[in-house]
């Protein structure tokens, strides 16, 4: 059984979808194929967007959210594992694509997670991210920096002003695509591994 928390989280995420993030998810995942790992998959908002031939594995640190993702999935056998992105429970060189949406804001040590993602990706694998980040314009940057301490104190998980694109590059990835959306607050990144 999924908990009340997971159901409330799911309802909250549906509001975020209504703000228009859906088309960015579709753009991020368009044409994704092969063996895919989604980190921080939550209640499975991206599941309907993967092609039929894609072999997906999900991880999240919260088992109840994964349980809800399983209940909603058209493929009830989708492997969904409760795990911390800091220590991925997979052998090296396994995945063609690793996906993360709205997750690097809350992973405590993003550099550890990125090292793990690099390890499990095949040499020609790709990392696809859609993240909210530190604002890109002078106003949005000031807004995220200003709001972050209160926001983090209230919910203790999500960082409003991370510079995820910089962390991704420092972790040994090359950004092939990096676009800014949502008033400078959302970033779509497609990266390959530096080998
Ligand atoms: C804002 S939700 C986004 C969920 C989903 N990716 C989406 O786009 O709707 C962030 C998710 O990341 C998960 N998460 C946070 N830190 C994590 C970690 N260290 N390892 C794995 N999952 C994590 C949370 O439990 C949560 O489900």
PDB file of C-alpha atoms and ligand atoms in Angstrom:
ATOM      1  CA  UNK A   1       0.000   0.000   0.000  1.00  0.00           C
ATOM      2  CA  UNK A   2       1.258   3.469  -0.820  1.00  0.00           C
ATOM      3  CA  UNK A   3       1.104   5.951   2.046  1.00  0.00           C
ATOM      4  CA  UNK A   4      -0.841   9.175   2.407  1.00  0.00           C
ATOM      5  CA  UNK A   5       2.464  11.042   2.000  1.00  0.00           C
ATOM      6  CA  UNK A   6       3.093   9.438  -1.398  1.00  0.00           C
ATOM      7  CA  UNK A   7      -0.452  10.241  -2.557  1.00  0.00           C
ATOM      8  CA  UNK A   8      -0.153  13.852  -1.358  1.00  0.00           C
ATOM      9  CA  UNK A   9       3.211  14.138  -3.126  1.00  0.00           C
ATOM     10  CA  UNK A  10       1.618  12.762  -6.298  1.00  0.00           C
ATOM     11  CA  UNK A  11      -1.210  15.321  -6.128  1.00  0.00           C
ATOM     12  CA  UNK A  12       1.340  18.117  -5.567  1.00  0.00           C
ATOM     13  CA  UNK A  13       3.314  16.985  -8.623  1.00  0.00           C
ATOM     14  CA  UNK A  14       0.119  17.079 -10.723  1.00  0.00           C
ATOM     15  CA  UNK A  15      -0.125  20.808  -9.930  1.00  0.00           C
ATOM     16  CA  UNK A  16       3.422  21.267 -11.172  1.00  0.00           C
ATOM     17  CA  UNK A  17       2.429  19.465 -14.392  1.00  0.00           C
ATOM     18  CA  UNK A  18      -0.383  21.975 -14.851  1.00  0.00           C
ATOM     19  CA  UNK A  19       2.195  24.765 -14.723  1.00  0.00           C
ATOM     20  CA  UNK A  20       3.473  23.415 -18.039  1.00  0.00           C
ATOM     21  CA  UNK A  21       6.417  21.174 -17.225  1.00  0.00           C
ATOM     22  CA  UNK A  22       4.881  18.300 -19.219  1.00  0.00           C
ATOM     23  CA  UNK A  23       6.072  19.521 -22.605  1.00  0.00           C
ATOM     24  CA  UNK A  24       9.635  19.789 -21.245  1.00  0.00           C
ATOM     25  CA  UNK A  25       9.448  16.196 -19.964  1.00  0.00           C
ATOM     26  CA  UNK A  26       8.282  15.068 -23.424  1.00  0.00           C
ATOM     27  CA  UNK A  27      11.071  17.003 -25.121  1.00  0.00           C
ATOM     28  CA  UNK A  28      13.669  15.544 -22.755  1.00  0.00           C
ATOM     29  CA  UNK A  29      12.540  11.951 -23.267  1.00  0.00           C
ATOM     30  CA  UNK A  30      11.706  12.096 -26.973  1.00  0.00           C
ATOM     31  CA  UNK A  31      13.434   9.208 -28.788  1.00  0.00           C
ATOM     32  CA  UNK A  32      14.931   7.679 -25.626  1.00  0.00           C
ATOM     33  CA  UNK A  33      15.672   3.995 -26.210  1.00  0.00           C
ATOM     34  CA  UNK A  34      17.489   1.006 -24.826  1.00  0.00           C
ATOM     35  CA  UNK A  35      18.218   0.333 -21.145  1.00  0.00           C
ATOM     36  CA  UNK A  36      17.202   3.334 -19.104  1.00  0.00           C
ATOM     37  CA  UNK A  37      17.681   4.094 -15.403  1.00  0.00           C
ATOM     38  CA  UNK A  38      15.560   6.823 -13.859  1.00  0.00           C
ATOM     39  CA  UNK A  39      16.928   8.178 -10.571  1.00  0.00           C
ATOM     40  CA  UNK A  40      14.556   9.789  -8.070  1.00  0.00           C
ATOM     41  CA  UNK A  41      11.600   8.582 -10.117  1.00  0.00           C
ATOM     42  CA  UNK A  42       9.042   9.562  -7.458  1.00  0.00           C
ATOM     43  CA  UNK A  43       5.539   8.431  -8.350  1.00  0.00           C
ATOM     44  CA  UNK A  44       6.445   7.807 -11.987  1.00  0.00           C
ATOM     45  CA  UNK A  45       5.432  11.025 -13.771  1.00  0.00           C
ATOM     46  CA  UNK A  46       7.731  10.156 -16.678  1.00  0.00           C
ATOM     47  CA  UNK A  47       6.618   6.551 -17.151  1.00  0.00           C
ATOM     48  CA  UNK A  48       3.958   7.230 -19.836  1.00  0.00           C
ATOM     49  CA  UNK A  49       6.554   9.098 -21.904  1.00  0.00           C
ATOM     50  CA  UNK A  50       8.925   6.198 -22.553  1.00  0.00           C
ATOM     51  CA  UNK A  51       8.591   4.205 -25.777  1.00  0.00           C
ATOM     52  CA  UNK A  52       7.308   0.633 -25.625  1.00  0.00           C
ATOM     53  CA  UNK A  53      10.678  -0.915 -26.439  1.00  0.00           C
ATOM     54  CA  UNK A  54      12.501   0.934 -23.652  1.00  0.00           C
ATOM     55  CA  UNK A  55      13.663  -1.190 -20.725  1.00  0.00           C
ATOM     56  CA  UNK A  56      13.288   1.031 -17.682  1.00  0.00           C
ATOM     57  CA  UNK A  57      14.568   0.617 -14.136  1.00  0.00           C
ATOM     58  CA  UNK A  58      13.500   3.076 -11.456  1.00  0.00           C
ATOM     59  CA  UNK A  59      15.125   4.008  -8.187  1.00  0.00           C
ATOM     60  CA  UNK A  60      13.957   6.343  -5.461  1.00  0.00           C
ATOM     61  CA  UNK A  61      14.853   6.719  -1.819  1.00  0.00           C
ATOM     62  CA  UNK A  62      11.162   6.604  -0.837  1.00  0.00           C
ATOM     63  CA  UNK A  63       9.622   3.135  -1.337  1.00  0.00           C
ATOM     64  CA  UNK A  64       6.008   4.320  -1.055  1.00  0.00           C
ATOM     65  CA  UNK A  65       6.438   6.639  -4.016  1.00  0.00           C
ATOM     66  CA  UNK A  66       7.829   3.783  -6.093  1.00  0.00           C
ATOM     67  CA  UNK A  67       4.902   1.654  -5.028  1.00  0.00           C
ATOM     68  CA  UNK A  68       2.529   4.282  -6.427  1.00  0.00           C
ATOM     69  CA  UNK A  69       4.610   4.456  -9.626  1.00  0.00           C
ATOM     70  CA  UNK A  70       4.225   0.671  -9.996  1.00  0.00           C
ATOM     71  CA  UNK A  71       0.449   0.909  -9.474  1.00  0.00           C
ATOM     72  CA  UNK A  72       0.160   3.540 -12.225  1.00  0.00           C
ATOM     73  CA  UNK A  73       2.521   1.862 -14.676  1.00  0.00           C
ATOM     74  CA  UNK A  74       1.285   0.203 -17.861  1.00  0.00           C
ATOM     75  CA  UNK A  75       4.227  -2.160 -17.376  1.00  0.00           C
ATOM     76  CA  UNK A  76       3.629  -3.502 -13.851  1.00  0.00           C
ATOM     77  CA  UNK A  77       6.888  -5.473 -14.010  1.00  0.00           C
ATOM     78  CA  UNK A  78       9.036  -2.344 -14.310  1.00  0.00           C
ATOM     79  CA  UNK A  79      11.907  -2.900 -11.841  1.00  0.00           C
ATOM     80  CA  UNK A  80      11.639  -0.274  -9.109  1.00  0.00           C
ATOM     81  CA  UNK A  81      14.245  -0.357  -6.357  1.00  0.00           C
ATOM     82  CA  UNK A  82      14.416   1.653  -3.179  1.00  0.00           C
ATOM     83  CA  UNK A  83      17.963   3.030  -3.271  1.00  0.00           C
ATOM     84  CA  UNK A  84      19.987   6.148  -2.647  1.00  0.00           C
ATOM     85  CA  UNK A  85      21.429   7.719  -5.799  1.00  0.00           C
ATOM     86  CA  UNK A  86      24.698   7.962  -3.849  1.00  0.00           C
ATOM     87  CA  UNK A  87      25.094   4.167  -4.132  1.00  0.00           C
ATOM     88  CA  UNK A  88      23.381   2.735  -7.194  1.00  0.00           C
ATOM     89  CA  UNK A  89      22.683  -0.998  -6.811  1.00  0.00           C
ATOM     90  CA  UNK A  90      23.770  -1.844 -10.365  1.00  0.00           C
ATOM     91  CA  UNK A  91      26.885  -3.212 -12.028  1.00  0.00           C
ATOM     92  CA  UNK A  92      29.039  -0.832 -14.078  1.00  0.00           C
ATOM     93  CA  UNK A  93      28.419  -0.044 -17.785  1.00  0.00           C
ATOM     94  CA  UNK A  94      24.768  -1.172 -17.738  1.00  0.00           C
ATOM     95  CA  UNK A  95      22.639   1.670 -19.048  1.00  0.00           C
ATOM     96  CA  UNK A  96      22.283   3.520 -22.336  1.00  0.00           C
ATOM     97  CA  UNK A  97      20.539   6.449 -20.666  1.00  0.00           C
ATOM     98  CA  UNK A  98      20.151   7.781 -17.125  1.00  0.00           C
ATOM     99  CA  UNK A  99      17.240  10.184 -16.554  1.00  0.00           C
ATOM    100  CA  UNK A 100      16.588  12.561 -13.663  1.00  0.00           C
ATOM    101  CA  UNK A 101      13.768  15.089 -13.455  1.00  0.00           C
ATOM    102  CA  UNK A 102      13.482  17.527 -10.555  1.00  0.00           C
ATOM    103  CA  UNK A 103      15.781  15.366  -8.466  1.00  0.00           C
ATOM    104  CA  UNK A 104      19.226  16.963  -8.298  1.00  0.00           C
ATOM    105  CA  UNK A 105      17.748  19.747  -6.182  1.00  0.00           C
ATOM    106  CA  UNK A 106      17.249  17.260  -3.357  1.00  0.00           C
ATOM    107  CA  UNK A 107      20.061  14.693  -3.609  1.00  0.00           C
ATOM    108  CA  UNK A 108      22.273  15.567  -0.620  1.00  0.00           C
ATOM    109  CA  UNK A 109      25.609  15.002  -2.419  1.00  0.00           C
ATOM    110  CA  UNK A 110      25.047  15.480  -6.163  1.00  0.00           C
ATOM    111  CA  UNK A 111      28.709  14.831  -6.981  1.00  0.00           C
ATOM    112  CA  UNK A 112      28.487  11.337  -5.427  1.00  0.00           C
ATOM    113  CA  UNK A 113      25.324  10.559  -7.404  1.00  0.00           C
ATOM    114  CA  UNK A 114      26.940  11.791 -10.624  1.00  0.00           C
ATOM    115  CA  UNK A 115      29.994   9.583 -10.052  1.00  0.00           C
ATOM    116  CA  UNK A 116      27.647   6.634  -9.637  1.00  0.00           C
ATOM    117  CA  UNK A 117      25.673   7.570 -12.746  1.00  0.00           C
ATOM    118  CA  UNK A 118      28.933   7.790 -14.692  1.00  0.00           C
ATOM    119  CA  UNK A 119      29.883   4.326 -13.432  1.00  0.00           C
ATOM    120  CA  UNK A 120      26.626   2.630 -14.472  1.00  0.00           C
ATOM    121  CA  UNK A 121      26.401   4.334 -17.877  1.00  0.00           C
ATOM    122  CA  UNK A 122      27.830   2.569 -20.914  1.00  0.00           C
ATOM    123  CA  UNK A 123      30.813   4.416 -22.460  1.00  0.00           C
ATOM    124  CA  UNK A 124      28.546   6.019 -25.071  1.00  0.00           C
ATOM    125  CA  UNK A 125      25.675   6.509 -22.615  1.00  0.00           C
ATOM    126  CA  UNK A 126      23.838   9.764 -22.005  1.00  0.00           C
ATOM    127  CA  UNK A 127      22.551  11.615 -18.974  1.00  0.00           C
ATOM    128  CA  UNK A 128      19.248  13.489 -19.435  1.00  0.00           C
ATOM    129  CA  UNK A 129      18.193  15.994 -16.781  1.00  0.00           C
ATOM    130  CA  UNK A 130      15.345  18.440 -16.285  1.00  0.00           C
ATOM    131  CA  UNK A 131      16.050  20.383 -13.121  1.00  0.00           C
ATOM    132  CA  UNK A 132      15.067  23.537 -11.354  1.00  0.00           C
ATOM    133  CA  UNK A 133      18.242  25.479 -10.695  1.00  0.00           C
ATOM    134  CA  UNK A 134      19.592  28.797  -9.543  1.00  0.00           C
ATOM    135  CA  UNK A 135      17.966  31.548 -11.601  1.00  0.00           C
ATOM    136  CA  UNK A 136      19.676  32.526 -14.826  1.00  0.00           C
ATOM    137  CA  UNK A 137      18.708  36.173 -15.108  1.00  0.00           C
ATOM    138  CA  UNK A 138      19.700  38.793 -12.504  1.00  0.00           C
ATOM    139  CA  UNK A 139      16.156  38.878 -11.048  1.00  0.00           C
ATOM    140  CA  UNK A 140      15.534  35.121 -10.987  1.00  0.00           C
ATOM    141  CA  UNK A 141      19.035  34.540  -9.535  1.00  0.00           C
ATOM    142  CA  UNK A 142      18.402  37.009  -6.736  1.00  0.00           C
ATOM    143  CA  UNK A 143      14.964  35.444  -6.163  1.00  0.00           C
ATOM    144  CA  UNK A 144      16.296  31.864  -5.803  1.00  0.00           C
ATOM    145  CA  UNK A 145      19.206  32.985  -3.584  1.00  0.00           C
ATOM    146  CA  UNK A 146      16.864  35.019  -1.402  1.00  0.00           C
ATOM    147  CA  UNK A 147      14.164  32.359  -1.034  1.00  0.00           C
ATOM    148  CA  UNK A 148      16.475  29.337  -0.622  1.00  0.00           C
ATOM    149  CA  UNK A 149      17.243  29.561   3.151  1.00  0.00           C
ATOM    150  CA  UNK A 150      13.560  29.855   4.138  1.00  0.00           C
ATOM    151  CA  UNK A 151      12.479  27.206   1.591  1.00  0.00           C
ATOM    152  CA  UNK A 152      15.116  24.736   2.787  1.00  0.00           C
ATOM    153  CA  UNK A 153      14.359  25.426   6.464  1.00  0.00           C
ATOM    154  CA  UNK A 154      10.670  24.682   5.821  1.00  0.00           C
ATOM    155  CA  UNK A 155      10.997  21.417   3.901  1.00  0.00           C
ATOM    156  CA  UNK A 156      14.594  20.329   4.541  1.00  0.00           C
ATOM    157  CA  UNK A 157      15.265  18.633   1.221  1.00  0.00           C
ATOM    158  CA  UNK A 158      15.038  20.772  -1.886  1.00  0.00           C
ATOM    159  CA  UNK A 159      17.750  23.347  -2.746  1.00  0.00           C
ATOM    160  CA  UNK A 160      16.440  26.248  -4.810  1.00  0.00           C
ATOM    161  CA  UNK A 161      19.743  27.620  -6.034  1.00  0.00           C
ATOM    162  CA  UNK A 162      21.919  24.744  -7.147  1.00  0.00           C
ATOM    163  CA  UNK A 163      24.048  25.190 -10.248  1.00  0.00           C
ATOM    164  CA  UNK A 164      23.503  21.650 -11.485  1.00  0.00           C
ATOM    165  CA  UNK A 165      24.977  22.208 -14.969  1.00  0.00           C
ATOM    166  CA  UNK A 166      28.300  23.211 -13.388  1.00  0.00           C
ATOM    167  CA  UNK A 167      28.260  20.155 -11.079  1.00  0.00           C
ATOM    168  CA  UNK A 168      27.484  17.879 -14.036  1.00  0.00           C
ATOM    169  CA  UNK A 169      30.479  19.189 -15.974  1.00  0.00           C
ATOM    170  CA  UNK A 170      32.764  18.992 -12.938  1.00  0.00           C
ATOM    171  CA  UNK A 171      31.716  15.346 -12.535  1.00  0.00           C
ATOM    172  CA  UNK A 172      33.140  14.500 -15.980  1.00  0.00           C
ATOM    173  CA  UNK A 173      30.262  14.994 -18.397  1.00  0.00           C
ATOM    174  CA  UNK A 174      30.089  17.112 -21.547  1.00  0.00           C
ATOM    175  CA  UNK A 175      26.886  19.102 -21.963  1.00  0.00           C
ATOM    176  CA  UNK A 176      25.623  18.556 -25.492  1.00  0.00           C
ATOM    177  CA  UNK A 177      22.405  20.414 -24.859  1.00  0.00           C
ATOM    178  CA  UNK A 178      21.718  22.965 -22.151  1.00  0.00           C
ATOM    179  CA  UNK A 179      18.606  25.122 -22.380  1.00  0.00           C
ATOM    180  CA  UNK A 180      16.883  27.382 -19.901  1.00  0.00           C
ATOM    181  CA  UNK A 181      13.094  27.541 -19.429  1.00  0.00           C
ATOM    182  CA  UNK A 182      10.413  28.702 -17.003  1.00  0.00           C
ATOM    183  CA  UNK A 183      11.550  32.289 -16.391  1.00  0.00           C
ATOM    184  CA  UNK A 184      15.157  31.151 -16.040  1.00  0.00           C
ATOM    185  CA  UNK A 185      14.356  28.655 -13.266  1.00  0.00           C
ATOM    186  CA  UNK A 186      14.334  25.345 -15.164  1.00  0.00           C
ATOM    187  CA  UNK A 187      17.178  23.777 -17.086  1.00  0.00           C
ATOM    188  CA  UNK A 188      17.188  20.897 -19.561  1.00  0.00           C
ATOM    189  CA  UNK A 189      20.533  19.148 -19.924  1.00  0.00           C
ATOM    190  CA  UNK A 190      21.671  16.318 -22.200  1.00  0.00           C
ATOM    191  CA  UNK A 191      25.182  15.158 -21.438  1.00  0.00           C
ATOM    192  CA  UNK A 192      27.636  12.487 -22.519  1.00  0.00           C
ATOM    193  CA  UNK A 193      30.385  10.904 -20.442  1.00  0.00           C
ATOM    194  CA  UNK A 194      33.975  12.092 -20.837  1.00  0.00           C
ATOM    195  CA  UNK A 195      35.993   8.867 -21.181  1.00  0.00           C
TER     196      UNK A 195
HETATM  197  C1  LIG B   1      10.597  16.408  -6.681  1.00  0.00           C
HETATM  198  S1  LIG B   1      10.643  14.682  -6.731  1.00  0.00           S
HETATM  199  C2  LIG B   1      10.637  14.384  -8.491  1.00  0.00           C
HETATM  200  C3  LIG B   1      10.068  13.042  -8.834  1.00  0.00           C
HETATM  201  C4  LIG B   1      10.067  12.689 -10.324  1.00  0.00           C
HETATM  202  N1  LIG B   1      11.410  12.588 -10.833  1.00  0.00           N
HETATM  203  C5  LIG B   1       9.274  13.690 -11.124  1.00  0.00           C
HETATM  204  O1  LIG B   1       9.815  14.316 -12.027  1.00  0.00           O
HETATM  205  O2  LIG B   1       8.060  13.820 -10.847  1.00  0.00           O
HETATM  206  C6  LIG B   1      12.300  14.211  -6.253  1.00  0.00           C
HETATM  207  C7  LIG B   1      12.422  12.724  -5.983  1.00  0.00           C
HETATM  208  O3  LIG B   1      13.798  12.418  -5.728  1.00  0.00           O
HETATM  209  C8  LIG B   1      13.867  11.481  -4.676  1.00  0.00           C
HETATM  210  N2  LIG B   1      15.204  11.559  -4.051  1.00  0.00           N
HETATM  211  C9  LIG B   1      15.710  12.567  -3.320  1.00  0.00           C
HETATM  212  N3  LIG B   1      16.956  12.293  -2.917  1.00  0.00           N
HETATM  213  C10 LIG B   1      17.255  11.070  -3.417  1.00  0.00           C
HETATM  214  C11 LIG B   1      18.402  10.233  -3.349  1.00  0.00           C
HETATM  215  N4  LIG B   1      19.491  10.607  -2.663  1.00  0.00           N
HETATM  216  N5  LIG B   1      18.364   9.048  -3.970  1.00  0.00           N
HETATM  217  C12 LIG B   1      17.261   8.660  -4.662  1.00  0.00           C
HETATM  218  N6  LIG B   1      16.142   9.400  -4.761  1.00  0.00           N
HETATM  219  C13 LIG B   1      16.134  10.594  -4.147  1.00  0.00           C
HETATM  220  C14 LIG B   1      12.733  11.889  -3.744  1.00  0.00           C
HETATM  221  O4  LIG B   1      12.344  10.833  -2.885  1.00  0.00           O
HETATM  222  C15 LIG B   1      11.654  12.288  -4.745  1.00  0.00           C
HETATM  223  O5  LIG B   1      10.786  11.215  -5.058  1.00  0.00           O
END
